[in-house]
Short mmCIF file of C-alpha atoms in Angstrom, two decimals:
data_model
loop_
_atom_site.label_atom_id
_atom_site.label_comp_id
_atom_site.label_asym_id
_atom_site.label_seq_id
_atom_site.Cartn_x
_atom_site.Cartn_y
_atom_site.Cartn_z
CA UNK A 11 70.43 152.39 103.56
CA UNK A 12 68.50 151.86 106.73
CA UNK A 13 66.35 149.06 107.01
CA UNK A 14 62.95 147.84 108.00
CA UNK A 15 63.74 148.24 112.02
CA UNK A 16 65.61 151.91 111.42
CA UNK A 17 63.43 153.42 108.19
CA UNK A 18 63.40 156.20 108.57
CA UNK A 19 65.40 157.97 109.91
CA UNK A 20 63.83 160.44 112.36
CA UNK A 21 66.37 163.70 112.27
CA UNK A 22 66.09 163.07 107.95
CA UNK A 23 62.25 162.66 108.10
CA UNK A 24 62.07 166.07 110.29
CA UNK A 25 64.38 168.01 108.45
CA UNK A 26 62.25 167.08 105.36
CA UNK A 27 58.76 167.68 107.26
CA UNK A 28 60.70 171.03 108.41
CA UNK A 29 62.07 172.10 105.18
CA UNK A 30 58.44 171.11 103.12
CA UNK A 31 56.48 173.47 105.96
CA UNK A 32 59.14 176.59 105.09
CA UNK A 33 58.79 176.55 101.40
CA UNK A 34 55.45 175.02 101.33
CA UNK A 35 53.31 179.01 100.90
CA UNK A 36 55.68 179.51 97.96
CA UNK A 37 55.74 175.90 96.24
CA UNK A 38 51.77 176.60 96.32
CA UNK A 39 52.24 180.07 94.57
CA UNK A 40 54.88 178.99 92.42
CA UNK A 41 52.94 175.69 91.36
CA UNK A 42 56.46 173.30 92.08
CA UNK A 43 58.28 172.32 95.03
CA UNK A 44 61.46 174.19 96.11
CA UNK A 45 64.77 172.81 95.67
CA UNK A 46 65.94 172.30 98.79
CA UNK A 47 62.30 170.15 99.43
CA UNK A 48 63.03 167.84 96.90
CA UNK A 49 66.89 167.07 98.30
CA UNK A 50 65.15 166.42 101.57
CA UNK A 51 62.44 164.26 100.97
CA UNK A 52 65.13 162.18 98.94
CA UNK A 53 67.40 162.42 101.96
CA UNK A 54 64.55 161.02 104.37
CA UNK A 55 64.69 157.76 102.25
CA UNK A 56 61.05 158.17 100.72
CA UNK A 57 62.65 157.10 97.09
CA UNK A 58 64.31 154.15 98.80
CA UNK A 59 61.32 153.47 101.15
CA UNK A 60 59.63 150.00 98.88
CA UNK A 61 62.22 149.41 96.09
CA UNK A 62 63.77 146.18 95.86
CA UNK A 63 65.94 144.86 98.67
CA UNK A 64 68.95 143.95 96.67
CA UNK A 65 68.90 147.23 94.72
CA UNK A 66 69.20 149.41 98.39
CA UNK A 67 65.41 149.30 98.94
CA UNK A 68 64.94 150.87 102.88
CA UNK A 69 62.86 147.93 103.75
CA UNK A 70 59.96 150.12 105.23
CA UNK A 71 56.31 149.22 105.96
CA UNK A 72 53.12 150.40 105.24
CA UNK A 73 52.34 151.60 108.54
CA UNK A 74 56.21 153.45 108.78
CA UNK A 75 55.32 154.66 105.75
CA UNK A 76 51.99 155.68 106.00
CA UNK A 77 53.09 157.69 109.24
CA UNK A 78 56.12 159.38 107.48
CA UNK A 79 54.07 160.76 104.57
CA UNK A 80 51.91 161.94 107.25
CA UNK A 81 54.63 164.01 109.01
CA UNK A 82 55.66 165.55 105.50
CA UNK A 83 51.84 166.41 104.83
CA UNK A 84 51.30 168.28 108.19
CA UNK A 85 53.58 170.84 106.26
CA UNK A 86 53.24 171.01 103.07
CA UNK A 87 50.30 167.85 101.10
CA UNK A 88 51.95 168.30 97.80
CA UNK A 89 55.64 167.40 99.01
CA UNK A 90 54.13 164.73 101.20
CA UNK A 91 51.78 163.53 97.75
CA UNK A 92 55.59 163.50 95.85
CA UNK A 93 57.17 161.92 98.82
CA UNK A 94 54.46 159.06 98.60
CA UNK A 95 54.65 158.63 95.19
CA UNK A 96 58.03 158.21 94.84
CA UNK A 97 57.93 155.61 97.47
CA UNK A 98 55.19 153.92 95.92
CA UNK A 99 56.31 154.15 92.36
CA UNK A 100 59.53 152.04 93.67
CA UNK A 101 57.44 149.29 94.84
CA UNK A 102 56.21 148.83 91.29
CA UNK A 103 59.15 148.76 90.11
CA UNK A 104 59.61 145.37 91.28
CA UNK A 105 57.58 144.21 88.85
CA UNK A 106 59.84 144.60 86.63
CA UNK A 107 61.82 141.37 85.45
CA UNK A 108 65.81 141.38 87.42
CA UNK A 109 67.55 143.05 84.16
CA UNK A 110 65.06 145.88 83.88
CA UNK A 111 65.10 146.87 88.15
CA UNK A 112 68.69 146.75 88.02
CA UNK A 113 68.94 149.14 85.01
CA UNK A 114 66.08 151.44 86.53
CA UNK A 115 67.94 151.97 90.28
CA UNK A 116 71.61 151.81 88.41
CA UNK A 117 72.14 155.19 90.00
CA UNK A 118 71.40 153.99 93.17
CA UNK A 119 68.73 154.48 96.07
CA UNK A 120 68.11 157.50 95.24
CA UNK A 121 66.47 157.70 92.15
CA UNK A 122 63.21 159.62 91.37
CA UNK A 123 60.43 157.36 89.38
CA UNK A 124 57.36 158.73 88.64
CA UNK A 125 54.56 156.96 87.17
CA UNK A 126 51.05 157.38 84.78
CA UNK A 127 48.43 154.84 83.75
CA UNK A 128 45.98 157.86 82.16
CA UNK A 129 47.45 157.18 79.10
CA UNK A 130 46.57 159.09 75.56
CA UNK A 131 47.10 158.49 72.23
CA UNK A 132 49.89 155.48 73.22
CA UNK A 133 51.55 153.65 70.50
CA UNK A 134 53.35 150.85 71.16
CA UNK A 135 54.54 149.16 68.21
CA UNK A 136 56.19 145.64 68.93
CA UNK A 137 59.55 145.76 67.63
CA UNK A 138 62.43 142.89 67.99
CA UNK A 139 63.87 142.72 71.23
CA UNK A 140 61.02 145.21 72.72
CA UNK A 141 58.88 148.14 71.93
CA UNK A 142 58.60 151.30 70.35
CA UNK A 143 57.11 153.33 72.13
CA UNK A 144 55.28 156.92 71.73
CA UNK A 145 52.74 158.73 73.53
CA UNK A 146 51.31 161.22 76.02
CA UNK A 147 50.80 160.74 79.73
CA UNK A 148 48.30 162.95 82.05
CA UNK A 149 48.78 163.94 85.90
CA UNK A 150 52.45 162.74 86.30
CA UNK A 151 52.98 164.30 89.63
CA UNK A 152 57.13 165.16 90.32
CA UNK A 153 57.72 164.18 86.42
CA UNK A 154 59.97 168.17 86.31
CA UNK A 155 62.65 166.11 88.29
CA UNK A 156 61.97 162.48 87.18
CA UNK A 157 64.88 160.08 86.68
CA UNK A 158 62.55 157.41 85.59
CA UNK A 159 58.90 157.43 84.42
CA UNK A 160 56.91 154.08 84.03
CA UNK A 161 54.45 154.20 81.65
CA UNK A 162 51.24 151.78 80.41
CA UNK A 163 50.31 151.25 77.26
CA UNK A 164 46.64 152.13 77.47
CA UNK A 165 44.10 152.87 80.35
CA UNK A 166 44.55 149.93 82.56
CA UNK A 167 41.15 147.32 82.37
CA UNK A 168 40.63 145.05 85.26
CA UNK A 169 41.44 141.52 83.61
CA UNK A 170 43.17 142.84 80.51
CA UNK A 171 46.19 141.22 80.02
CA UNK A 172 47.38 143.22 76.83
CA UNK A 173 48.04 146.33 78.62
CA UNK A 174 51.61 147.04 79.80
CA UNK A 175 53.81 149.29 81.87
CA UNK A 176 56.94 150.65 80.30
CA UNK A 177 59.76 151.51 82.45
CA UNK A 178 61.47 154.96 80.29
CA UNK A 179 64.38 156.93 80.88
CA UNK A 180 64.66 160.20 81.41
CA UNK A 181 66.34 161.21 78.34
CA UNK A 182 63.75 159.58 76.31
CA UNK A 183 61.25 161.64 77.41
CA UNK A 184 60.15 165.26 78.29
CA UNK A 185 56.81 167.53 79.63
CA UNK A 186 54.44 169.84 78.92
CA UNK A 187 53.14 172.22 81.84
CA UNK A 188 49.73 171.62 81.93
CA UNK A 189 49.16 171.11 85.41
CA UNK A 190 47.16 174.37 86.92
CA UNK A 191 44.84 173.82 89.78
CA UNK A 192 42.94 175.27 92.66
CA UNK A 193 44.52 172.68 95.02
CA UNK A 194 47.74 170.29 94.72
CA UNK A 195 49.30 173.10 92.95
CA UNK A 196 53.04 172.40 93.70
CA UNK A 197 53.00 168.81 92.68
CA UNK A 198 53.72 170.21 89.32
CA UNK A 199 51.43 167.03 87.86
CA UNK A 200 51.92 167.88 84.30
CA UNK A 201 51.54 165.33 81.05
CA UNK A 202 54.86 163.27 79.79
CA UNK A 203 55.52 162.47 76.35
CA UNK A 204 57.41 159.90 74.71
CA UNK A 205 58.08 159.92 71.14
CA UNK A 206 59.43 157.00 69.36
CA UNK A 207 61.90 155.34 72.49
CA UNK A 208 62.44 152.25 72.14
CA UNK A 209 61.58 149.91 75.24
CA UNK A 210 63.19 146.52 75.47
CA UNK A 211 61.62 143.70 76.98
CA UNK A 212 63.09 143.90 79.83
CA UNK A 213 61.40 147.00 81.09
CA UNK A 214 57.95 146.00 80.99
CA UNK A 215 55.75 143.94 82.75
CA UNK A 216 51.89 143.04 82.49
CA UNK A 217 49.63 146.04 84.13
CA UNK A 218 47.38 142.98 85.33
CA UNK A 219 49.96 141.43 87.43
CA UNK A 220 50.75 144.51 89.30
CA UNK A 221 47.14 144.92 90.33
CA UNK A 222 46.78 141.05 91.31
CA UNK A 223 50.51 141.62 93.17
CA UNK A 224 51.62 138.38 90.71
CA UNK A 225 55.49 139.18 91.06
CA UNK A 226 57.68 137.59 88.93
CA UNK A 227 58.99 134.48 90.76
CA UNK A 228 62.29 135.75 90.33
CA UNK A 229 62.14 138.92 92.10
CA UNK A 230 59.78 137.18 95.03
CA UNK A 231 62.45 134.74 96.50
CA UNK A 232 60.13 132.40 95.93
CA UNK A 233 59.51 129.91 92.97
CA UNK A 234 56.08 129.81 91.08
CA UNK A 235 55.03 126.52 90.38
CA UNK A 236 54.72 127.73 86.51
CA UNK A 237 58.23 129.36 87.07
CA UNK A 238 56.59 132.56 85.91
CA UNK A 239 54.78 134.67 88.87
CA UNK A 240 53.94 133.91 92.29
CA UNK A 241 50.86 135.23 94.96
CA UNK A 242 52.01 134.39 98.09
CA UNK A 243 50.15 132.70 100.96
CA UNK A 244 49.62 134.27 104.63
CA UNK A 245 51.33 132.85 107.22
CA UNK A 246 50.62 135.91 109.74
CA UNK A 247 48.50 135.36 112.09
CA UNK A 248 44.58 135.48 111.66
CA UNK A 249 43.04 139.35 110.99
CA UNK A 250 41.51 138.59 114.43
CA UNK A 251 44.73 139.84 116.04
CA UNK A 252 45.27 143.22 114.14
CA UNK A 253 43.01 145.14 116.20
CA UNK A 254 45.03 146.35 118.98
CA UNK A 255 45.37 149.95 118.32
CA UNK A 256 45.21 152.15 120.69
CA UNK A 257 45.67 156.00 121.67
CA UNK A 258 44.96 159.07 119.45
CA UNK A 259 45.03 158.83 116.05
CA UNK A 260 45.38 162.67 115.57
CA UNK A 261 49.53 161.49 116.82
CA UNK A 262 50.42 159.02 114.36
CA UNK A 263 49.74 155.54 113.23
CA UNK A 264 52.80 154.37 115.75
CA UNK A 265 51.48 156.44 118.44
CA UNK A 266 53.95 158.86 118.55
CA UNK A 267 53.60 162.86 118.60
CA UNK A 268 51.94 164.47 115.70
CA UNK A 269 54.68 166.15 113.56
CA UNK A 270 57.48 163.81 115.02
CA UNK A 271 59.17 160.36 113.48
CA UNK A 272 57.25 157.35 113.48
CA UNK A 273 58.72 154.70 116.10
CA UNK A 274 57.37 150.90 116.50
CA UNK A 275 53.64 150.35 116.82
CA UNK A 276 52.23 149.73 119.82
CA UNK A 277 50.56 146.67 119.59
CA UNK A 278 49.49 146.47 115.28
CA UNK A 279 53.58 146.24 114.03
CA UNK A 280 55.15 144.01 116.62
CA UNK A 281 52.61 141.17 114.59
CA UNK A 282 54.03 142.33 111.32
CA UNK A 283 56.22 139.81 108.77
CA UNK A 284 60.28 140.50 108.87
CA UNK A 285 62.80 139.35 106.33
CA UNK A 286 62.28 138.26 102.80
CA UNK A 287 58.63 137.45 103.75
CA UNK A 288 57.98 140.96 105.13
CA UNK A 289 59.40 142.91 101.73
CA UNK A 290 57.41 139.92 99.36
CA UNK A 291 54.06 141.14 101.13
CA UNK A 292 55.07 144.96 100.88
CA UNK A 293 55.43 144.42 96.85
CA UNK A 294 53.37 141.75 96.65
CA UNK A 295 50.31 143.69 97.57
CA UNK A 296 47.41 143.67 95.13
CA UNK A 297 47.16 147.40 94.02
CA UNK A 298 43.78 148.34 94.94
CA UNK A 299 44.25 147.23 98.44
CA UNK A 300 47.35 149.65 99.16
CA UNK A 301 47.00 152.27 96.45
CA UNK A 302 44.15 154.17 99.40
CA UNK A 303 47.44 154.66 101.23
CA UNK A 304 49.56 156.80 98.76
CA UNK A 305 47.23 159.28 98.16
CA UNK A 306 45.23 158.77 101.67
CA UNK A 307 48.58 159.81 103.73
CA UNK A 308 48.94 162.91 102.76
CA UNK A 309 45.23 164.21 103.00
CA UNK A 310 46.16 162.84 106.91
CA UNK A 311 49.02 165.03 107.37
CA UNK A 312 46.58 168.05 105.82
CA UNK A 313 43.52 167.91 108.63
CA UNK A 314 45.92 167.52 111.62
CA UNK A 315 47.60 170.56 110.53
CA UNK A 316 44.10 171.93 109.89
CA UNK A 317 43.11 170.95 113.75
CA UNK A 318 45.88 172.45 114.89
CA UNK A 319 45.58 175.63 113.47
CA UNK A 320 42.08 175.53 114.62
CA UNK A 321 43.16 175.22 118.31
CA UNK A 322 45.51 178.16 117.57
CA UNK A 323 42.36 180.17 116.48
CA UNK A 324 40.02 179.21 119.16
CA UNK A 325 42.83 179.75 121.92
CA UNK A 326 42.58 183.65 121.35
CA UNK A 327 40.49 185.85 123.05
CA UNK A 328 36.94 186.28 121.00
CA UNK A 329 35.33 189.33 120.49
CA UNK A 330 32.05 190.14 118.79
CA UNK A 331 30.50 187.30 116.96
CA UNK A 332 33.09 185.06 117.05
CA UNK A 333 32.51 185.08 120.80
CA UNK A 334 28.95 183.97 120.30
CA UNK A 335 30.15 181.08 118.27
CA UNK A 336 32.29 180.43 120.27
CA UNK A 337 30.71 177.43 122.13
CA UNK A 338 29.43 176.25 117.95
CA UNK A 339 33.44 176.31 117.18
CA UNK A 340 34.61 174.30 119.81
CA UNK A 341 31.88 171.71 119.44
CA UNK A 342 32.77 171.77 115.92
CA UNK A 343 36.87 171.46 116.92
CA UNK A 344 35.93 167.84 118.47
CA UNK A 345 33.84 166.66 115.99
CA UNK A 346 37.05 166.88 113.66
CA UNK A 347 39.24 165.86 116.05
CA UNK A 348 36.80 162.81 116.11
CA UNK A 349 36.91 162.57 112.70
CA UNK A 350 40.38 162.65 111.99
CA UNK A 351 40.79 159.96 114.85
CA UNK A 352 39.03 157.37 113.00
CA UNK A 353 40.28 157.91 109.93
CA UNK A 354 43.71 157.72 111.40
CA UNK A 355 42.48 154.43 112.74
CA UNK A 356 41.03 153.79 109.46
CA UNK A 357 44.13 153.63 107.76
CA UNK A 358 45.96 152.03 110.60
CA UNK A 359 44.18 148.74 109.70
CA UNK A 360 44.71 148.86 106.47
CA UNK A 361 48.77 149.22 106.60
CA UNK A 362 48.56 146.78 109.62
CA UNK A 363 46.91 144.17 107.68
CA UNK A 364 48.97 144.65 104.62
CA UNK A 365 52.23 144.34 106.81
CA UNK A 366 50.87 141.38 107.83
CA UNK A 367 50.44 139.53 104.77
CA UNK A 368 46.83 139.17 104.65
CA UNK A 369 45.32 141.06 102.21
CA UNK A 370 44.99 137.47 100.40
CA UNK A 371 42.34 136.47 103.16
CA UNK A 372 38.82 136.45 101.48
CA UNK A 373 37.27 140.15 101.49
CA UNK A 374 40.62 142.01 103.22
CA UNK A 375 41.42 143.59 100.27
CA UNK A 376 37.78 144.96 99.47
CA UNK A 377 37.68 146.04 102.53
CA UNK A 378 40.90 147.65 103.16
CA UNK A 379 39.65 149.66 99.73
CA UNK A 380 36.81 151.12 101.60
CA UNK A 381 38.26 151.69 104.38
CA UNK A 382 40.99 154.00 103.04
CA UNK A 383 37.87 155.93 100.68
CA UNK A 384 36.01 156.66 103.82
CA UNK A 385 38.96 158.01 105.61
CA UNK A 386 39.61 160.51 102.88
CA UNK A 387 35.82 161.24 103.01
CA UNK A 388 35.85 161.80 107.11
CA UNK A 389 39.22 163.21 106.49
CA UNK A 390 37.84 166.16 103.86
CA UNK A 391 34.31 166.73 106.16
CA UNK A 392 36.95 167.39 108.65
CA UNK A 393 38.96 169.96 107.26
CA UNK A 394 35.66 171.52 106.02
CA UNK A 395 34.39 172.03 109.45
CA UNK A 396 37.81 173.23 110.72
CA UNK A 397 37.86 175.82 107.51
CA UNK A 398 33.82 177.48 108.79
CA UNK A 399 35.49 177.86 112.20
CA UNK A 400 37.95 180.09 110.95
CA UNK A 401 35.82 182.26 109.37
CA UNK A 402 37.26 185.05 107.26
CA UNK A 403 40.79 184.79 108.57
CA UNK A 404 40.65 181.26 107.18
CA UNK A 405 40.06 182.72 103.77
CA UNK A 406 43.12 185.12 103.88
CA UNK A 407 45.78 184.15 100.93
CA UNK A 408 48.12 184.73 103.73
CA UNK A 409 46.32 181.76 105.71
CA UNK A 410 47.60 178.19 105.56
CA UNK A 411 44.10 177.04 106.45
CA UNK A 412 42.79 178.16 102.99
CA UNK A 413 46.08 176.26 101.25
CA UNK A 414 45.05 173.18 103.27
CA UNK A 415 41.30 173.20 102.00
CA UNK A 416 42.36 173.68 98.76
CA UNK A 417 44.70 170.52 99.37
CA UNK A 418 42.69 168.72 100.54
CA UNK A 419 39.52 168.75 98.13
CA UNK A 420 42.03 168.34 95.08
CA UNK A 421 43.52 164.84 96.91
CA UNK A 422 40.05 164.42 97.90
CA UNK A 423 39.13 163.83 94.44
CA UNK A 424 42.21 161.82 92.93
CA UNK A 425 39.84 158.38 91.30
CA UNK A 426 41.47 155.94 93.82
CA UNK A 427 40.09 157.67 96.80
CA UNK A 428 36.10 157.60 95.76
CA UNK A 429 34.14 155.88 97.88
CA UNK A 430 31.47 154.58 95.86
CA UNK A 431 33.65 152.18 93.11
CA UNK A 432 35.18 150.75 96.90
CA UNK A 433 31.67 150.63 98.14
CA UNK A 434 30.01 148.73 95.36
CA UNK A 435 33.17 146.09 95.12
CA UNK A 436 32.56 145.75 98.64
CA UNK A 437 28.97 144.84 99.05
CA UNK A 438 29.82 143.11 95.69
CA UNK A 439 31.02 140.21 97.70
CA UNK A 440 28.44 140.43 100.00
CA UNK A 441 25.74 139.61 97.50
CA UNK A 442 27.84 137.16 95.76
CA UNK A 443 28.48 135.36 98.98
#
């Protein structure tokens, strides 16, 4: 597998970004991704992206990351939603004590995990050696071609350190369709169930940890004083230094062309960790800091698709009122451009910092929470401008635009991307302080 100076791969990442724009008008009506999307988003490395380095994790960055999810969304936001999750859903994985990651990427890099904390009705009876384990699981985005699902035990509780994550095979589970939406339609996010699978020790770990980013000291490369879980200190350089981004955002987080592979930062990666140190801060980021990201990404993708459809439309000739509006539309055009810009930026700081190991620095991660809720907001009151401008043709069924608002206000609401919870933690530690 490529690694963190090669990932990814830029003919695999535009094949998939290629291949998720062709079937993307008929994975919306159909309500699930084509085939031939899901064998290239797996090609471009996005299930290989964060899992473990020994188990033929890719080695890639938030930022690399961030950017490729972007290219995929430009095309098609559900495959680039799936492509994020499954990259995402590996980095939890290493959670997961030595035995259990090595059972869970047995089939190699490859493999599809798919995750749910919206647990209902979970049983999880304590048996000898592990669990057994029943239940239902909402929103599972991808779970039609899952190859592993992890699983908690109840609705996660900030603190609560009952509440566990179950790594499950696919044969010991199944899904009911229940997934029909105005927006997000081909992510095919229907409920899993589990009934009566028995879950050895071995493939669970402590919901708690994974939002703290405790990792066991075993899969860190580092030892915990207590033997048991470590939260590594920053050794990058002070958040004083990861403001050098420059250029348009509306190209990508690297600065390179909208709609083409990421390459190396200009100034935010070349300060980034490398080595052991640089894949401990990828999976040893608390969740709330990062999660923004996986669901953030994609909405990104959507409005620069949405801007450039707009310049398309505002390129023609205008006749009757749309001429009169004319000088309204374009007004309106940079406004979102604007927008989009600094919520590119946004979320540029956000991966930057977390490549840098210093979400551990006091109020980082609060912050890098709001930050990546009020992209999404600037992101949606973006593509809600862009979608007046076009008016009527906007509307059409035949009209990406109207896919792409859709999109975008079902992301838009996904519970890690509200600004207010980020808000309120964030002046939180104002007041306290």
């Amino acid at each position: 597998m490529t690694t963190t100076a090669t990932w990814p791969d830029a003919r695999a990442l535009q094949t998939a970004a290629d291949t998720a724009a062709r079937h993307a008008a008929e994975a919306d009506t159909g309500g699930r991704l084509a085939d031939a999307t899901v064998r290239a988003l797996a090609a471009a490395g996005f299930t290989a992206g964060f899992a473990p380095a020994g188990l033929g994790g890719a080695g890639a960055t938030f930022a690399r990351m961030t950017d490729a999810v972007a290219a995929i969304g430009e095309g098609c936001t559900s495959a680039a939603w799936i492509a994020s999750l499954w990259a995402y859903n590996g980095r939890f994985s290493a959670y997961l004590p030595e035995e259990g990651q090595r059972e869970v990427w047995a089939k190699g890099p490859d493999t599809r995990l798919v995750s749910s904390m919206v647990a209902a009705g979970v049983e999880a009876e304590p048996v000898d050696g592990g669990w057994r384990l029943s239940g239902s699981w909402l929103y599972v985005s991808g779970v039609e071609f899952a190859d592993w699902a992890l699983v908690s035990s109840a609705p996660p509780r900030e603190g609560d350190r009952s509440i566990r994550v179950f790594a499950v095979p696919r044969d010991s589970f199944t899904y009911r369709e229940t997934w029909s939406t105005l927006g997000m339609r081909a992510t095919g996010s229907h409920t899993l169930v589990v009934e009566e699978a028995f879950v050895p020790e071995y493939r669970s770990f402590l919901w708690d940890d994974m939002r703290q980013g405790n990792l066991p000291a075993a899969n860190s490369g580092h030892a915990g004083a207590d033997g048991s879980h470590i939260r590594p200190n920053s050794t990058a350089p002070s958040e004083a230094g990861s403001g050098s981004f420059s250029g348009p955002a509306s190209a990508s987080l690297s600065g390179t062309p909208s709609g083409s592979a990421p390459g190396p930062l200009s100034g935010a990666e070349s300060g980034s960790l490398s080595g052991p140190d640089a894949v401990s801060a990828v999976h040893s980021a608390p969740l709330f800091a990062v999660n923004g990201l996986t669901f953030a990404a994609p909405v990104l993708g959507a409005a620069r698709q949405a801007l450039r459809l707009v310049e398309q439309h505002l390129a023609q000739q205008p006749s009757g009122a749309r001429a009169a509006a004319r000088e309204s539309h374009r007004i309106a055009l940079a406004r979102a451009a604007g927008e989009i810009d600094a919520a590119a930026l946004l979320l540029a700081r956000v991966a930057d910092t977390a490549d840098r190991g210093l979400l551990r620095e006091d109020g980082v991660a609060v912050r890098s929470h709001r930050d990546s809720t009020l992209a999404v907001e600037l992101l949606v009151g973006a593509v809600d401008r862009l979608f007046r401008v076009t008016g009527t043709r906007g509307q059409a069924t035949s009209h990406a635009m109207q896919r792409i608002w859709r999109d975008v206000h079902g992301a838009g609401s996904h519970a890690a991307l509200q600004f207010e919870p980020a808000a309120f933690a964030y002046t939180q530690r104002l007041i306290a302080a």
